[in-house]
Short mmCIF file of C-alpha atoms in Angstrom, two decimals:
data_model
loop_
_atom_site.label_atom_id
_atom_site.label_comp_id
_atom_site.label_asym_id
_atom_site.label_seq_id
_atom_site.Cartn_x
_atom_site.Cartn_y
_atom_site.Cartn_z
CA ALA A 1 4.49 23.62 14.29
CA ARG A 2 4.21 20.70 16.71
CA HIS A 3 4.40 18.23 13.81
CA LYS A 4 7.42 20.02 12.33
CA ALA A 5 9.20 19.96 15.69
CA ALA A 6 8.51 16.25 16.07
CA VAL A 7 9.98 15.45 12.66
CA ALA A 8 13.00 17.71 13.26
CA GLU A 9 13.66 16.12 16.63
CA ALA A 10 13.40 12.62 15.21
CA ARG A 11 15.72 13.49 12.32
CA ALA A 12 18.30 15.02 14.65
CA GLN A 13 18.16 12.01 16.97
CA SER A 14 18.50 9.64 14.05
CA ASN A 15 21.43 11.57 12.53
CA ALA A 16 23.23 11.49 15.85
CA THR A 17 22.79 7.76 16.29
CA ALA A 18 22.19 5.93 13.01
CA GLY A 19 25.11 7.79 11.48
CA GLY A 20 27.33 7.14 14.47
CA PRO A 21 30.21 4.69 14.85
CA ARG A 22 29.94 1.72 12.50
CA GLY A 23 28.42 -1.26 14.26
CA ASP A 24 26.76 0.80 16.99
CA PRO A 25 23.65 2.38 15.44
CA ASN A 26 20.56 3.22 17.46
CA VAL A 27 18.08 1.26 15.38
CA ALA A 28 15.09 2.34 17.47
CA ALA A 29 15.87 6.03 16.90
CA ALA A 30 16.15 5.50 13.14
CA VAL A 31 12.86 3.61 12.97
CA HIS A 32 11.20 6.31 15.08
CA ALA A 33 12.50 8.99 12.69
CA MET A 34 11.08 7.18 9.67
CA GLN A 35 7.78 6.71 11.48
CA ALA A 36 7.65 10.48 12.06
CA GLU A 37 8.31 11.09 8.35
CA ALA A 38 5.30 8.90 7.54
CA ARG A 39 2.89 10.27 10.14
CA HIS A 40 3.46 14.02 10.16
CA ARG A 41 2.43 16.43 7.43
CA ASP A 42 5.88 17.90 6.97
CA GLY A 43 7.53 14.49 6.77
CA THR A 44 8.99 13.35 3.46
CA ALA A 45 9.66 10.09 1.70
CA LEU A 46 13.18 11.25 0.88
CA GLY A 47 13.78 12.03 4.56
CA ALA A 48 12.81 8.46 5.46
CA LEU A 49 15.05 7.11 2.70
CA ALA A 50 18.00 9.17 3.96
CA THR A 51 17.49 7.77 7.46
CA LEU A 52 17.34 4.21 6.12
CA ASP A 53 20.54 4.82 4.13
CA ALA A 54 22.29 6.13 7.25
CA LEU A 55 21.11 3.16 9.29
CA GLU A 56 22.32 0.63 6.74
CA ALA A 57 25.68 2.39 6.48
CA ALA A 58 26.13 2.22 10.26
CA LEU A 59 25.45 -1.50 10.49
CA PRO A 60 28.28 -4.02 10.37
CA ASN A 61 28.99 -5.60 7.00
CA GLY A 62 26.61 -8.44 6.28
CA THR A 63 24.01 -7.18 8.76
CA ALA A 64 20.61 -6.17 7.41
CA ALA A 65 18.44 -3.45 8.89
CA PRO A 66 15.37 -4.81 10.68
CA MET A 67 12.24 -5.33 8.63
CA SER A 68 10.51 -2.60 10.65
CA ALA A 69 12.93 -0.05 9.18
CA TYR A 70 12.02 -0.98 5.60
CA VAL A 71 8.32 -1.02 6.47
CA GLN A 72 8.49 2.52 7.92
CA ALA A 73 10.37 3.78 4.85
CA LEU A 74 7.76 2.19 2.57
CA ASP A 75 4.97 3.70 4.67
CA ALA A 76 6.49 7.19 4.33
CA ASN A 77 6.90 6.65 0.60
CA SER A 78 3.24 5.65 0.28
CA LYS A 79 1.86 8.54 2.35
CA ARG A 80 4.04 11.53 1.49
CA ARG A 81 3.68 13.64 -1.64
CA ASP A 82 7.30 13.23 -2.69
CA GLY A 83 6.93 9.46 -2.69
CA SER A 84 6.89 7.52 -5.94
CA ALA A 85 6.24 4.12 -7.43
CA GLN A 86 9.86 4.03 -8.59
CA LEU A 87 11.08 4.51 -5.02
CA ALA A 88 8.69 1.78 -3.85
CA ARG A 89 10.23 -0.64 -6.35
CA ARG A 90 13.72 0.26 -5.13
CA LEU A 91 12.75 -0.21 -1.50
CA ILE A 92 11.01 -3.53 -2.02
CA SER A 93 14.09 -4.75 -3.90
CA ARG A 94 16.16 -3.80 -0.88
CA VAL A 95 13.76 -5.72 1.34
CA ALA A 96 14.27 -8.82 -0.81
CA GLY A 97 18.04 -8.27 -0.96
CA ALA A 98 18.23 -7.77 2.79
CA GLY A 99 16.37 -11.03 3.39
CA ARG A 100 19.23 -13.12 4.75
CA GLY A 101 16.69 -15.28 6.56
CA ALA A 102 14.41 -12.39 7.49
CA PRO A 103 10.71 -13.32 7.62
CA PHE A 104 8.41 -12.39 4.75
CA SER A 105 6.59 -9.11 5.37
CA PRO A 106 3.14 -8.85 3.76
CA THR A 107 2.96 -5.29 5.13
CA ALA A 108 6.05 -4.26 3.15
CA PHE A 109 4.57 -5.54 -0.11
CA GLY A 110 1.16 -4.01 0.67
CA LEU A 111 2.74 -0.58 1.22
CA ALA A 112 4.80 -0.85 -1.96
CA ILE A 113 1.64 -1.64 -3.94
CA GLU A 114 -0.16 1.28 -2.27
CA ALA A 115 2.49 3.53 -3.80
CA MET A 116 1.69 2.10 -7.24
CA ALA A 117 -1.95 3.12 -6.73
CA LYS A 118 -1.33 6.55 -5.18
CA HIS A 119 1.57 8.07 -7.10
CA ARG A 120 1.52 9.36 -10.65
CA ASP A 121 4.28 7.10 -11.91
CA GLY A 122 2.52 3.96 -10.70
CA ALA A 123 0.64 1.48 -12.86
CA ALA A 124 -1.84 -1.30 -12.26
CA SER A 125 0.44 -3.71 -14.13
CA ASP A 126 3.26 -2.97 -11.66
CA ALA A 127 0.88 -3.52 -8.75
CA ARG A 128 -0.15 -6.89 -10.16
CA ALA A 129 3.50 -7.91 -10.60
CA LEU A 130 4.27 -7.07 -6.97
CA LEU A 131 1.16 -8.96 -5.83
CA ARG A 132 2.31 -12.06 -7.70
CA GLU A 133 5.72 -11.79 -6.05
CA ALA A 134 4.13 -11.35 -2.61
CA VAL A 135 1.90 -14.42 -3.02
CA LYS A 136 4.86 -16.45 -4.27
CA ARG A 137 7.03 -15.51 -1.29
CA ALA A 138 4.36 -15.76 1.40
CA PRO A 139 4.81 -18.97 3.44
CA ARG A 140 1.04 -19.47 3.58
CA GLY A 141 0.37 -18.13 0.12
CA ALA A 142 -2.35 -15.66 -0.82
CA ARG A 143 -4.08 -15.84 2.55
CA GLU A 144 -1.32 -13.70 4.07
CA CYS A 145 -1.60 -11.03 1.40
CA ALA A 146 -4.96 -9.33 2.04
CA HIS A 147 -3.34 -5.87 2.23
CA ALA A 148 -1.49 -6.47 -1.05
CA PHE A 149 -4.69 -7.67 -2.76
CA THR A 150 -6.66 -4.64 -1.56
CA ALA A 151 -3.95 -2.21 -2.67
CA THR A 152 -3.83 -3.89 -6.09
CA ILE A 153 -7.60 -3.53 -6.45
CA GLU A 154 -7.19 0.16 -5.61
CA ALA A 155 -4.63 0.44 -8.43
CA GLU A 156 -7.09 -1.23 -10.81
CA ALA A 157 -9.61 1.48 -9.92
CA LYS A 158 -7.25 4.46 -10.16
CA LYS A 159 -4.78 3.77 -12.96
CA ARG A 160 -5.26 4.14 -16.70
CA ASP A 161 -4.23 0.54 -17.30
CA GLY A 162 -6.59 -0.69 -14.59
CA SER A 163 -9.54 -2.97 -15.23
CA ALA A 164 -12.85 -3.50 -13.46
CA ALA A 165 -12.86 -7.14 -14.56
CA THR A 166 -9.43 -7.66 -13.02
CA ALA A 167 -10.53 -5.93 -9.81
CA CYS A 168 -13.47 -8.34 -9.56
CA GLU A 169 -11.16 -11.30 -10.21
CA LEU A 170 -8.85 -10.13 -7.43
CA LEU A 171 -11.76 -9.79 -5.01
CA ALA A 172 -12.87 -13.33 -5.89
CA ALA A 173 -9.29 -14.57 -5.41
CA MET A 174 -9.27 -13.02 -1.94
CA LYS A 175 -12.41 -14.96 -1.06
CA ASP A 176 -11.01 -18.22 -2.44
CA ALA A 177 -7.78 -17.75 -0.46
CA GLY A 178 -9.65 -17.16 2.78
CA CYS A 179 -8.56 -13.54 3.13
CA ARG A 180 -10.61 -11.37 5.43
CA LEU A 181 -12.53 -8.98 3.20
CA ASP A 182 -13.19 -5.44 4.35
CA THR A 183 -15.05 -2.33 3.24
CA VAL A 184 -11.98 -0.97 1.47
CA ALA A 185 -11.62 -4.05 -0.75
CA TYR A 186 -15.27 -3.95 -1.78
CA THR A 187 -15.38 -0.19 -2.23
CA SER A 188 -12.23 -0.18 -4.38
CA THR A 189 -13.79 -2.87 -6.59
CA ILE A 190 -16.98 -0.83 -6.90
CA ALA A 191 -14.84 2.21 -7.76
CA ALA A 192 -13.18 0.22 -10.55
CA CYS A 193 -16.63 -0.63 -11.90
CA ALA A 194 -17.43 3.09 -11.96
CA LYS A 195 -14.17 4.45 -13.35
CA GLN A 196 -12.87 1.87 -15.82
CA ARG A 197 -14.26 1.40 -19.31
CA ASP A 198 -14.99 -2.27 -18.75
CA GLY A 199 -16.95 -1.46 -15.60
CA SER A 200 -20.58 -2.30 -15.06
CA ALA A 201 -23.27 -0.54 -13.06
CA ALA A 202 -24.99 -3.88 -12.48
CA THR A 203 -21.80 -5.34 -10.99
CA ALA A 204 -21.31 -2.28 -8.80
CA SER A 205 -24.85 -2.66 -7.42
CA ARG A 206 -24.37 -6.40 -6.87
CA LEU A 207 -21.16 -5.80 -4.92
CA LEU A 208 -22.82 -3.15 -2.79
CA VAL A 209 -25.54 -5.62 -1.80
CA GLU A 210 -23.07 -8.49 -1.37
CA MET A 211 -20.79 -6.62 1.02
CA ALA A 212 -23.67 -5.80 3.36
CA ALA A 213 -25.12 -9.31 3.36
CA PRO A 214 -23.85 -12.33 5.32
CA PRO A 215 -21.25 -13.70 5.54
CA GLN A 216 -19.46 -10.39 4.96
CA ALA A 217 -21.97 -8.18 6.82
CA LEU A 218 -19.92 -5.05 6.14
CA ALA A 219 -21.31 -1.55 6.49
CA PRO A 220 -20.90 0.31 3.18
CA SER A 221 -19.26 3.69 3.59
CA LEU A 222 -20.50 6.94 2.05
CA TYR A 223 -17.80 6.47 -0.59
CA SER A 224 -19.13 2.96 -1.33
CA TYR A 225 -22.52 4.44 -2.19
CA THR A 226 -20.93 7.33 -4.11
CA CYS A 227 -18.97 4.92 -6.31
CA ALA A 228 -22.04 2.77 -6.97
CA ILE A 229 -24.03 5.86 -7.99
CA GLU A 230 -21.13 7.01 -10.17
CA ALA A 231 -21.19 3.63 -11.92
CA HIS A 232 -24.86 4.15 -12.81
CA ALA A 233 -24.08 7.66 -14.06
CA ARG A 234 -21.09 6.69 -16.21
CA ARG A 235 -21.53 3.13 -17.41
CA PRO A 236 -23.73 2.19 -20.38
CA ASP A 237 -25.85 -0.19 -18.32
CA GLY A 238 -26.50 2.41 -15.64
CA ARG A 239 -30.01 3.48 -14.64
CA ALA A 240 -31.29 6.62 -13.04
#
């Protein structure tokens, strides 16, 4: 009930301000409303999109909404059940179209790719395409795109068109670019080794050891071990 009240209050506040007189929107209220849609259980991706639409309509012609507004809408789309990969593509296109000198946002692209991994209409090929666009647009190249790389690896693990070999290549590309690797990146790669037909139990075991050893020195999670065990259970080179 507390969550529902928070979302309702944020929506009401946003409707009263973002949809107000043209040129005088309360941007902070709109962003707060979209943040509530993302964080609370009864929030919706479509609710965040409606708030973003109202905010953009209230802004003067030629004025883009702040990047934080698009990021919150993408976050809600990634987290909420009514989100979709299609909506992520639409939102990231709006981010690009709203550029007008706005700084590149690796977070926006990372959240859009997360939607490709999480929602039924997403595909690993779409995630890879967005990753390529993110790396191309990033002022410092791939190094800025750790979130996007990790989300793409997750898509390789979860989607029918995903590939364990590609997940491993992406992990290696992160290393080469100087991205900071984390447990999620390694675990998603191990998951791809377990779930995809081109996966390998030997590779899953190697990655589990590699992530815990210097220079990474990461603590494998319970899910890391579960995925490695699953690889040995499912892949032809697995061993009891």
